Short mmCIF file of C-alpha atoms in Angstrom, two decimals:
data_model
loop_
_atom_site.label_atom_id
_atom_site.label_comp_id
_atom_site.label_asym_id
_atom_site.label_seq_id
_atom_site.Cartn_x
_atom_site.Cartn_y
_atom_site.Cartn_z
CA MET A 41 -22.62 -10.26 -51.81
CA ILE A 42 -21.50 -12.91 -49.34
CA ASP A 43 -18.14 -11.27 -48.73
CA PRO A 44 -19.36 -8.02 -47.11
CA ILE A 45 -21.82 -9.98 -44.97
CA SER A 46 -19.14 -12.41 -43.81
CA ARG A 47 -16.80 -9.48 -43.07
CA LEU A 48 -19.56 -7.85 -41.04
CA GLY A 49 -20.16 -11.12 -39.21
CA ARG A 50 -16.47 -11.55 -38.45
CA SER A 51 -16.25 -8.00 -37.13
CA ALA A 52 -19.34 -8.51 -34.93
CA ALA A 53 -17.97 -11.82 -33.65
CA ARG A 54 -14.63 -10.16 -32.83
CA ARG A 55 -16.37 -7.39 -30.90
CA LEU A 56 -18.58 -9.84 -29.01
CA SER A 57 -15.58 -11.96 -28.18
CA ARG A 58 -13.76 -8.88 -26.83
CA LEU A 59 -16.82 -7.96 -24.79
CA GLY A 60 -16.84 -11.49 -23.37
CA ALA A 61 -13.13 -11.28 -22.56
CA LEU A 62 -13.69 -7.91 -20.88
CA ALA A 63 -16.51 -9.31 -18.74
CA ARG A 64 -14.39 -12.35 -17.83
CA PHE A 65 -11.48 -10.07 -16.92
CA GLY A 66 -13.73 -7.96 -14.67
CA PHE A 67 -15.19 -11.07 -13.06
CA HIS A 68 -11.73 -12.54 -12.37
CA ALA A 69 -10.56 -9.23 -10.90
CA LEU A 70 -13.51 -9.17 -8.51
CA ARG A 71 -13.08 -12.85 -7.69
CA ALA A 72 -9.46 -12.13 -6.71
CA ALA A 73 -10.64 -9.90 -3.85
CA PRO A 74 -11.63 -12.57 -1.29
CA ALA A 75 -8.34 -14.42 -1.90
CA LEU A 76 -6.32 -11.43 -0.65
CA THR A 77 -4.37 -12.15 2.51
CA PRO A 78 -4.57 -9.56 5.31
CA ALA A 79 -1.09 -8.33 4.32
CA GLY A 80 -2.10 -8.21 0.65
CA ARG A 81 -5.24 -6.32 1.60
CA ARG A 82 -3.15 -3.64 3.30
CA VAL A 83 -0.96 -3.22 0.19
CA ALA A 84 -3.98 -3.20 -2.15
CA LEU A 85 -5.70 -0.64 0.08
CA ARG A 86 -2.66 1.62 -0.12
CA VAL A 87 -2.61 1.34 -3.93
CA GLY A 88 -6.38 1.94 -4.02
CA LEU A 89 -6.07 5.09 -1.89
CA THR A 90 -3.36 6.42 -4.21
CA GLN A 91 -5.74 5.74 -7.09
CA VAL A 92 -8.59 7.61 -5.35
CA ARG A 93 -6.27 10.54 -4.66
CA PHE A 94 -5.28 10.74 -8.33
CA THR A 95 -8.69 9.97 -9.82
CA ALA A 96 -10.99 11.81 -7.42
CA LEU A 97 -9.11 14.33 -5.31
CA ASN A 98 -6.88 15.69 -8.06
CA ALA A 99 -9.87 15.94 -10.43
CA VAL A 100 -12.16 17.90 -8.09
CA GLY A 101 -11.13 21.24 -9.61
CA LEU A 102 -11.84 20.05 -13.14
CA VAL A 103 -15.24 18.61 -12.20
CA VAL A 104 -16.17 21.80 -10.30
CA LEU A 105 -15.22 23.88 -13.34
CA LEU A 106 -17.19 21.75 -15.82
CA SER A 107 -20.21 21.39 -13.58
CA SER A 108 -20.45 25.07 -12.63
CA ILE A 109 -20.07 26.33 -16.21
CA LEU A 110 -22.56 23.83 -17.60
CA SER A 111 -25.16 24.41 -14.91
CA PHE A 112 -24.76 28.20 -14.90
CA LEU A 113 -25.17 28.45 -18.68
CA VAL A 114 -28.11 26.04 -18.90
CA ILE A 115 -30.05 27.55 -15.96
CA SER A 116 -29.34 31.14 -17.09
CA GLN A 117 -30.80 30.39 -20.51
CA ALA A 118 -33.67 28.42 -19.03
CA VAL A 119 -34.69 31.15 -16.57
CA ARG A 120 -34.86 33.66 -19.43
CA GLU A 121 -36.57 31.45 -21.99
CA PHE A 122 -38.91 29.58 -19.61
CA GLY A 123 -39.75 32.94 -17.96
CA ARG A 124 -40.92 34.31 -21.31
CA LEU A 125 -43.11 31.27 -21.79
CA GLY A 126 -44.31 31.28 -18.19
CA VAL A 127 -43.08 27.74 -17.42
CA THR A 128 -40.34 28.47 -14.87
CA ASP A 129 -41.46 25.38 -12.92
CA LEU A 130 -39.74 23.33 -15.60
CA ILE A 131 -36.36 24.63 -14.40
CA GLY A 132 -36.54 22.09 -11.58
CA THR A 133 -37.18 19.26 -14.03
CA LEU A 134 -34.36 20.53 -16.24
CA MET A 135 -31.94 20.64 -13.32
CA VAL A 136 -32.87 17.25 -11.89
CA ILE A 137 -33.39 15.21 -15.05
CA ALA A 138 -31.03 16.82 -17.56
CA ILE A 139 -28.16 17.90 -15.34
CA VAL A 140 -28.18 15.79 -12.17
CA ARG A 141 -29.50 12.52 -13.61
CA GLU A 142 -28.29 12.49 -17.22
CA LEU A 143 -25.34 14.85 -17.74
CA GLY A 144 -23.85 14.44 -14.26
CA PRO A 145 -22.89 10.76 -14.56
CA LEU A 146 -22.02 11.18 -18.24
CA ILE A 147 -19.64 14.13 -17.83
CA THR A 148 -18.11 12.78 -14.62
CA ALA A 149 -17.44 9.38 -16.21
CA LEU A 150 -16.01 11.00 -19.35
CA THR A 151 -13.72 13.12 -17.16
CA ILE A 152 -12.46 10.03 -15.32
CA ALA A 153 -12.08 8.04 -18.55
CA GLY A 154 -10.16 10.85 -20.24
CA ARG A 155 -8.01 11.74 -17.26
CA SER A 156 -7.45 8.57 -15.25
CA GLY A 157 -8.51 5.84 -17.68
CA THR A 158 -5.80 6.83 -20.13
CA ALA A 159 -3.25 6.99 -17.31
CA ILE A 160 -4.23 3.52 -16.03
CA ALA A 161 -4.08 1.97 -19.51
CA ALA A 162 -0.69 3.55 -20.28
CA GLU A 163 0.72 2.63 -16.85
CA LEU A 164 -0.32 -1.01 -16.98
CA ALA A 165 0.78 -1.34 -20.59
CA THR A 166 4.19 0.02 -19.58
CA ASN A 167 4.28 -2.41 -16.63
CA GLN A 168 3.63 -5.21 -19.09
CA VAL A 169 6.22 -4.09 -21.66
CA LEU A 170 8.95 -3.63 -19.03
CA GLY A 171 8.38 -7.14 -17.68
CA GLU A 172 7.10 -5.82 -14.34
CA VAL A 173 3.88 -7.84 -14.50
CA ARG A 174 5.84 -11.03 -15.16
CA ALA A 175 8.14 -10.20 -12.25
CA LEU A 176 5.12 -9.70 -9.97
CA VAL A 177 3.72 -13.11 -10.92
CA ALA A 178 7.14 -14.68 -10.35
CA MET A 179 7.20 -13.15 -6.84
CA GLY A 180 3.85 -14.77 -6.07
CA ILE A 181 1.87 -11.55 -6.42
CA ASP A 182 -1.33 -11.78 -8.45
CA PRO A 183 -1.45 -8.75 -10.81
CA LYS A 184 -5.24 -8.83 -10.58
CA GLN A 185 -4.95 -8.27 -6.83
CA TYR A 186 -2.11 -5.76 -6.90
CA LEU A 187 -2.68 -3.85 -10.15
CA VAL A 188 -6.28 -4.31 -11.29
CA LEU A 189 -8.45 -4.57 -8.17
CA PRO A 190 -7.22 -1.39 -6.41
CA ARG A 191 -7.60 0.64 -9.61
CA PHE A 192 -11.02 -0.86 -10.23
CA VAL A 193 -12.32 -0.13 -6.73
CA GLY A 194 -10.57 3.27 -6.76
CA ALA A 195 -12.31 4.22 -10.00
CA VAL A 196 -15.76 3.19 -8.72
CA VAL A 197 -15.28 5.07 -5.42
CA SER A 198 -13.94 8.10 -7.31
CA MET A 199 -16.90 8.03 -9.68
CA PHE A 200 -19.35 8.21 -6.78
CA ALA A 201 -17.34 10.90 -4.99
CA LEU A 202 -16.95 13.09 -8.08
CA LEU A 203 -20.60 12.66 -9.01
CA VAL A 204 -21.63 13.97 -5.59
CA VAL A 205 -19.31 16.95 -6.12
CA PHE A 206 -20.68 17.48 -9.64
CA ASP A 207 -24.31 17.45 -8.47
CA ILE A 208 -23.76 19.72 -5.47
CA VAL A 209 -21.82 22.24 -7.58
CA ALA A 210 -24.40 22.03 -10.40
CA ILE A 211 -27.28 22.77 -8.04
CA GLY A 212 -25.27 25.58 -6.43
CA ALA A 213 -24.31 27.09 -9.79
CA GLY A 214 -27.95 26.78 -10.90
CA PHE A 215 -28.94 28.68 -7.77
CA ALA A 216 -26.46 31.44 -8.62
CA ALA A 217 -27.67 31.55 -12.24
CA ALA A 218 -31.30 31.76 -11.17
CA LYS A 219 -30.58 34.64 -8.78
CA PHE A 220 -28.38 36.36 -11.37
CA ASN A 221 -31.30 36.27 -13.81
CA GLY A 222 -33.84 37.67 -11.38
CA MET A 223 -35.40 34.52 -9.95
CA SER A 224 -35.85 34.20 -6.21
CA GLY A 225 -33.49 31.74 -4.56
CA ASP A 226 -36.26 30.24 -2.44
CA ARG A 227 -38.35 29.59 -5.53
CA TYR A 228 -35.40 27.89 -7.24
CA VAL A 229 -34.78 25.60 -4.28
CA GLN A 230 -38.49 24.82 -4.00
CA ILE A 231 -38.93 23.79 -7.67
CA VAL A 232 -35.72 21.75 -7.70
CA LEU A 233 -36.76 19.85 -4.57
CA GLN A 234 -40.26 19.34 -5.96
CA SER A 235 -38.85 17.80 -9.13
CA LEU A 236 -36.55 15.40 -7.30
CA THR A 237 -37.96 11.86 -6.97
CA ALA A 238 -36.62 8.61 -5.54
CA ARG A 239 -36.36 7.28 -9.11
CA ASP A 240 -33.98 10.11 -10.03
CA ILE A 241 -31.75 9.21 -7.11
CA TRP A 242 -31.53 5.49 -7.79
CA LEU A 243 -31.08 6.06 -11.52
CA THR A 244 -28.20 8.43 -10.79
CA VAL A 245 -26.67 5.86 -8.42
CA ALA A 246 -27.15 3.06 -11.01
CA LYS A 247 -25.48 5.17 -13.70
CA ALA A 248 -22.61 6.01 -11.36
CA LEU A 249 -22.11 2.32 -10.63
CA ALA A 250 -22.34 1.24 -14.29
CA THR A 251 -20.00 3.94 -15.58
CA GLY A 252 -17.70 3.42 -12.59
CA LEU A 253 -17.39 -0.26 -13.49
CA ILE A 254 -16.55 0.68 -17.07
CA VAL A 255 -13.89 3.28 -16.25
CA GLY A 256 -12.52 0.92 -13.61
CA ILE A 257 -12.11 -2.21 -15.70
CA VAL A 258 -11.74 -1.24 -19.39
CA PRO A 259 -8.38 0.63 -19.08
CA SER A 260 -6.86 -2.19 -17.00
CA TYR A 261 -8.00 -4.78 -19.53
CA PHE A 262 -6.48 -2.97 -22.50
CA GLY A 263 -3.35 -2.02 -20.56
CA LEU A 264 -2.62 -5.62 -19.60
CA SER A 265 -3.51 -6.97 -23.04
CA VAL A 266 -0.27 -5.51 -24.41
CA ARG A 267 2.19 -8.29 -25.14
CA GLY A 268 5.66 -6.80 -25.45
CA ALA A 269 6.28 -4.03 -27.96
CA PRO A 270 6.40 -0.41 -26.72
CA THR A 271 4.50 0.61 -29.87
CA GLU A 272 1.47 -1.23 -28.45
CA ILE A 273 1.20 1.22 -25.53
CA PRO A 274 -0.44 4.14 -27.42
CA VAL A 275 -2.68 1.69 -29.29
CA ALA A 276 -3.87 0.13 -26.01
CA THR A 277 -4.42 3.57 -24.47
CA SER A 278 -6.43 4.75 -27.45
CA ARG A 279 -8.54 1.57 -27.53
CA ALA A 280 -9.19 1.82 -23.80
CA THR A 281 -10.36 5.43 -24.13
CA VAL A 282 -12.61 4.80 -27.13
CA THR A 283 -14.13 1.66 -25.60
CA SER A 284 -14.71 3.45 -22.28
CA ILE A 285 -16.44 6.39 -24.01
CA VAL A 286 -18.69 4.09 -26.05
CA GLY A 287 -19.48 2.03 -22.94
CA ILE A 288 -20.27 5.15 -20.89
CA PHE A 289 -22.68 6.49 -23.53
CA LEU A 290 -24.34 3.09 -23.98
CA SER A 291 -24.82 2.49 -20.27
CA CYS A 292 -26.20 6.02 -19.75
CA ALA A 293 -28.58 5.49 -22.66
CA LEU A 294 -29.73 2.08 -21.43
CA LEU A 295 -30.38 3.19 -17.84
CA ARG A 296 -33.46 5.38 -18.31
CA MET B 124 17.08 -37.20 -2.98
CA THR B 125 15.07 -34.88 -5.27
CA ALA B 126 17.10 -32.09 -6.82
CA PRO B 127 15.70 -28.64 -5.93
CA LEU B 128 15.45 -27.89 -9.65
CA ALA B 129 15.16 -30.40 -12.46
CA PHE B 130 14.42 -30.04 -16.16
CA GLU B 131 13.35 -33.28 -17.79
CA GLU B 132 13.18 -33.83 -21.55
CA LEU B 133 12.38 -30.15 -22.08
CA ARG B 134 11.75 -28.88 -25.61
CA LEU B 135 13.90 -25.78 -25.73
CA GLY B 136 13.93 -23.27 -28.58
CA GLY B 137 14.30 -25.02 -31.91
CA ARG B 138 16.52 -27.79 -30.50
CA VAL B 139 15.81 -31.35 -31.50
CA THR B 140 17.63 -32.87 -28.52
CA PRO B 141 15.52 -32.62 -25.35
CA PHE B 142 17.08 -30.62 -22.51
CA THR B 143 17.64 -32.50 -19.26
CA LEU B 144 19.42 -31.07 -16.26
CA ALA B 145 19.25 -31.40 -12.48
CA VAL B 146 20.63 -28.67 -10.24
CA PRO B 147 21.88 -30.40 -7.05
CA GLU B 148 21.21 -28.90 -3.65
CA HIS B 149 23.78 -26.31 -2.46
CA HIS B 150 25.23 -26.06 -5.98
CA THR B 151 25.53 -23.05 -8.23
CA VAL B 152 25.00 -24.07 -11.82
CA ALA B 153 25.15 -21.88 -14.92
CA VAL B 154 23.59 -22.71 -18.28
CA LEU B 155 24.92 -20.50 -21.05
CA GLY B 156 23.91 -20.25 -24.66
CA ASP B 157 23.11 -17.93 -27.54
CA GLU B 158 20.02 -15.78 -27.34
CA ASP B 159 18.10 -18.10 -29.65
CA SER B 160 19.20 -21.24 -27.79
CA GLY B 161 16.26 -21.06 -25.38
CA VAL B 162 18.32 -20.70 -22.17
CA GLY B 163 16.39 -17.49 -21.43
CA THR B 164 13.18 -19.49 -21.09
CA LEU B 165 14.43 -21.88 -18.39
CA GLY B 166 13.48 -19.55 -15.51
CA GLY B 167 9.99 -19.04 -16.89
CA TYR B 168 9.46 -22.78 -17.30
CA ALA B 169 10.73 -23.52 -13.79
CA LEU B 170 8.40 -20.95 -12.23
CA GLY B 171 5.44 -22.01 -14.35
CA LEU B 172 5.26 -18.59 -16.04
CA GLU B 173 5.29 -20.35 -19.40
CA ARG B 174 4.61 -23.93 -20.40
CA PRO B 175 7.17 -25.81 -22.48
CA ALA B 176 6.11 -27.49 -25.72
CA GLY B 177 7.33 -30.77 -24.23
CA GLY B 178 8.92 -32.12 -21.08
CA ARG B 179 8.66 -30.75 -17.55
CA ALA B 180 10.42 -28.44 -15.14
CA ALA B 181 10.11 -29.37 -11.47
CA VAL B 182 10.99 -27.22 -8.46
CA PHE B 183 11.43 -29.22 -5.24
CA GLY B 184 9.73 -32.06 -7.14
CA VAL B 185 6.68 -29.96 -8.03
CA VAL B 186 5.67 -28.75 -11.49
CA ILE B 187 4.54 -25.25 -10.56
CA ALA B 188 2.54 -24.76 -13.77
CA ASP B 189 0.29 -27.69 -12.79
CA LEU B 190 -0.72 -26.22 -9.42
CA PRO B 191 -4.05 -24.39 -8.90
CA GLU B 192 -3.66 -20.61 -9.25
CA LEU B 193 -3.47 -19.65 -5.57
CA GLU B 194 -1.11 -22.51 -4.69
CA ARG B 195 1.02 -21.61 -7.71
CA LEU B 196 1.39 -18.02 -6.47
CA ALA B 197 2.22 -19.16 -2.94
CA PHE B 198 4.72 -21.77 -4.14
CA ARG B 199 6.62 -19.20 -6.21
CA ARG B 200 7.51 -17.36 -2.99
CA ARG B 201 9.77 -20.30 -2.18
CA VAL B 202 11.91 -19.48 -5.21
CA GLY B 203 13.99 -16.33 -5.69
CA TYR B 204 13.84 -15.03 -9.23
CA LEU B 205 15.90 -12.33 -10.91
CA PRO B 206 14.45 -11.77 -14.39
CA ALA B 207 16.50 -10.36 -17.23
CA GLY B 208 16.01 -6.59 -17.11
CA GLU B 209 15.30 -6.77 -13.34
CA GLY B 210 11.51 -6.19 -13.57
CA LEU B 211 11.56 -3.54 -10.84
CA LEU B 212 8.35 -1.52 -10.59
CA GLN B 213 9.09 1.94 -11.95
CA ASN B 214 6.61 3.77 -9.73
CA LEU B 215 8.17 2.46 -6.51
CA SER B 216 11.47 3.37 -4.89
CA LEU B 217 14.17 0.68 -4.75
CA ARG B 218 13.32 0.25 -1.07
CA ASP B 219 9.61 -0.24 -1.76
CA ASN B 220 10.46 -2.67 -4.54
CA VAL B 221 12.38 -4.82 -2.08
CA ALA B 222 9.63 -4.51 0.52
CA LEU B 223 6.76 -5.30 -1.87
CA PRO B 224 6.92 -9.13 -1.83
CA LEU B 225 7.24 -9.09 1.98
CA ARG B 226 4.38 -6.63 2.40
CA PHE B 227 2.18 -8.63 0.07
CA GLY B 228 3.12 -12.16 0.91
CA SER B 229 4.09 -12.28 4.57
CA ASP B 230 2.19 -11.66 7.76
CA ALA B 231 5.12 -9.87 9.39
CA ALA B 232 4.37 -6.54 11.09
CA PRO B 233 5.26 -3.41 9.08
CA HIS B 234 8.15 -2.52 11.42
CA GLU B 235 9.58 -6.04 11.07
CA ILE B 236 9.43 -5.76 7.27
CA ASP B 237 11.07 -2.31 7.38
CA GLY B 238 13.84 -3.70 9.54
CA ARG B 239 14.45 -6.69 7.29
CA VAL B 240 14.45 -4.50 4.18
CA SER B 241 16.99 -2.13 5.74
CA VAL B 242 19.27 -5.05 6.57
CA MET B 243 18.99 -6.44 3.04
CA LEU B 244 19.61 -3.08 1.38
CA THR B 245 22.71 -2.63 3.50
CA ALA B 246 23.88 -6.17 2.71
CA VAL B 247 23.66 -5.58 -1.05
CA ARG B 248 25.19 -2.10 -0.53
CA VAL B 249 22.40 -0.08 -2.04
CA ALA B 250 21.09 1.60 1.12
CA ALA B 251 22.30 5.02 -0.02
CA ALA B 252 20.21 4.81 -3.19
CA ALA B 253 17.20 3.15 -1.54
CA GLN B 254 14.84 6.09 -1.98
CA ARG B 255 15.58 6.43 -5.69
CA ARG B 256 13.19 5.08 -8.28
CA PRO B 257 14.63 2.57 -10.75
CA ALA B 258 14.87 5.18 -13.51
CA GLN B 259 16.95 7.41 -11.20
CA ALA B 260 19.33 4.63 -10.17
CA ASN B 261 22.23 3.25 -12.19
CA GLU B 262 22.33 -0.29 -13.56
CA GLU B 263 24.39 -1.66 -10.69
CA GLU B 264 22.07 -0.18 -8.05
CA ARG B 265 19.03 -1.57 -9.83
CA ARG B 266 20.61 -5.03 -10.06
CA ARG B 267 21.56 -4.93 -6.36
CA ALA B 268 18.00 -3.97 -5.40
CA ALA B 269 16.52 -6.63 -7.70
CA ILE B 270 18.72 -9.28 -6.09
CA ALA B 271 17.65 -8.12 -2.63
CA ARG B 272 14.03 -8.43 -3.78
CA ALA B 273 14.64 -11.91 -5.22
CA THR B 274 15.99 -13.11 -1.90
CA ALA B 275 13.44 -11.27 0.27
CA PHE B 276 11.83 -14.52 1.48
CA ASP B 277 15.23 -16.14 2.04
CA PRO B 278 14.54 -18.83 -0.60
CA ALA B 279 16.45 -22.09 -0.78
CA LEU B 280 16.55 -21.85 -4.58
CA VAL B 281 17.37 -18.78 -6.68
CA ILE B 282 17.08 -18.51 -10.46
CA MET B 283 18.89 -15.60 -12.10
CA GLU B 284 18.73 -14.52 -15.73
CA GLN B 285 21.74 -12.60 -17.07
CA PRO B 286 22.52 -11.42 -13.53
CA PHE B 287 26.00 -10.04 -14.18
CA ASP B 288 25.59 -8.36 -17.56
CA GLY B 289 26.81 -4.78 -17.41
CA LEU B 290 28.33 -5.12 -13.93
CA THR B 291 31.93 -4.73 -12.90
CA THR B 292 33.78 -7.90 -11.92
CA ARG B 293 33.85 -6.80 -8.29
CA ALA B 294 30.11 -6.09 -8.17
CA ALA B 295 29.36 -9.41 -9.86
CA ALA B 296 31.47 -11.34 -7.35
CA GLU B 297 29.90 -9.48 -4.42
CA LEU B 298 26.38 -10.17 -5.61
CA LEU B 299 27.08 -13.84 -6.23
CA GLU B 300 28.39 -14.15 -2.66
CA PHE B 301 25.27 -12.43 -1.35
CA VAL B 302 22.95 -14.74 -3.28
CA ARG B 303 24.87 -17.85 -2.18
CA GLY B 304 23.93 -16.79 1.35
CA GLY B 305 27.00 -18.20 3.10
CA GLU B 306 28.62 -21.61 2.99
CA THR B 307 27.69 -25.03 4.32
CA ALA B 308 29.67 -28.27 4.34
CA ASP B 309 28.05 -29.19 0.98
CA GLY B 310 28.56 -25.85 -0.73
CA ALA B 311 26.53 -22.65 -0.78
CA ARG B 312 23.53 -22.31 1.56
CA ARG B 313 21.30 -21.70 -1.44
CA THR B 314 20.92 -23.61 -4.69
CA ILE B 315 21.39 -21.29 -7.67
CA LEU B 316 20.72 -21.53 -11.39
CA ILE B 317 22.22 -18.82 -13.59
CA THR B 318 21.25 -18.46 -17.23
CA GLY B 319 22.71 -16.11 -19.81
CA GLN B 320 25.02 -15.73 -22.75
CA GLU B 321 28.36 -15.32 -20.96
CA LEU B 322 29.80 -15.20 -17.46
CA PRO B 323 32.70 -13.10 -16.15
CA ALA B 324 35.79 -15.25 -15.55
CA VAL B 325 35.71 -14.47 -11.83
CA ILE B 326 32.20 -15.89 -11.55
CA HIS B 327 33.05 -18.87 -13.72
CA ARG B 328 35.74 -19.81 -11.20
CA ARG B 329 33.39 -19.54 -8.22
CA ILE B 330 30.56 -21.78 -9.37
CA GLU B 331 30.40 -25.55 -9.37
CA ARG B 332 29.28 -26.28 -12.92
CA THR B 333 28.91 -24.33 -16.13
CA TYR B 334 27.06 -25.87 -19.06
CA ARG B 335 26.88 -24.49 -22.56
CA LEU B 336 24.13 -25.21 -25.03
CA THR B 337 25.84 -25.63 -28.37
CA ARG B 338 24.31 -24.66 -31.70
CA ALA B 339 24.00 -28.36 -32.46
CA GLY B 340 21.75 -28.71 -29.44
CA ALA B 341 24.13 -30.55 -27.13
CA LEU B 342 24.58 -29.56 -23.49
CA GLU B 343 28.31 -29.49 -22.80
CA LEU B 344 29.95 -29.18 -19.42
CA GLU B 345 32.60 -26.48 -19.57
CA PRO B 346 35.94 -27.24 -17.91
CA ALA B 347 36.27 -25.83 -14.42
#
């Protein structure tokens, strides 16, 4: 009887300890920012811009595709079904709450975690295995400043940028779906705008920030936690992805 | 006068006898030993990348590992370090690898850094391969670029791990001359510590002292 409970306790303690280490890692990465010299800031900015190009710019097509398909399908069904029930006004609520506020941050963050988070974890793990991180430290370059911070900031910026793209495309695709199913475009715009409140906007922003922090810090943490064997790289990548996904769902669920 | 690099009573590998060695200024000293002798850890201890189980490693009289984090990072720029396996960043070209420490750690203008990097790449004879990434370059080109990177800040002390493994005798001799940085009345301009398993005979003849860590744990001076 005691054994399963103690095993459960050990597992919970291990997870809590990892969560603590993750938070400490994120805090140290952020704390490294003010210590950057002007020259270091220029290098970190360049790395950060490369990260934004890969994470945001190169993912625009994917986000547009996911957002337009999702929104078009949901609004098409809703116009038909809500029309039958005579509650077409609810389409605005559906668009704002379900798509813009809830699914937007969730799908965008999952896209970044799956696409860029895995790449970051694998890249940093490889840096670690090949002794590149050690060489950076030996040259007087803080890996938190050169490797972690730019990726972290890049991921947060990309999350916001892609979320804006997602929401604009979703509303546009909803407009097209509404018109395609016989609803007037003006009516669609009117009910969507009526449903939009300040709370929806700040909740969307809060979710973007929370999920951005997760996809920015979790892959770096797991990537740099590799100690030396190349076989640890896929393990670190997999752990980073799973932890990011769980964190994204939890943060979206908690911010309501 | 304080030696630029001193190991005092260091616990090295599984050896019972503590390791003590001072590298005098302007001297090139090699410490050779088997892989399990612990010679490969000397560079890491000197730069404060790892802490020894006992004893201390001091660079210019300072134990780097004891410094606060920011000072530790800044102090390391005073030491050139060539790790075993080079440690070049795979996503940067050889040129960008050499430029990285200067771009990150100096306040020089970008055009000044570019100029200095070009001079260094030419000096180590890797300018033609400068735009290649490490995976596209051969071992000798990578080693040349890594040595240029290690000396980017023109350090007074350079620590090199297995620097000549896999190189031709001519390349090894050339690179040693480059790292020595010219001659003074007391010897080379820079103080150099080389660690590894073996040295080419041509290098052995050009350095001041070669020590060998024996299996018994003794540090023996090899005949010149």
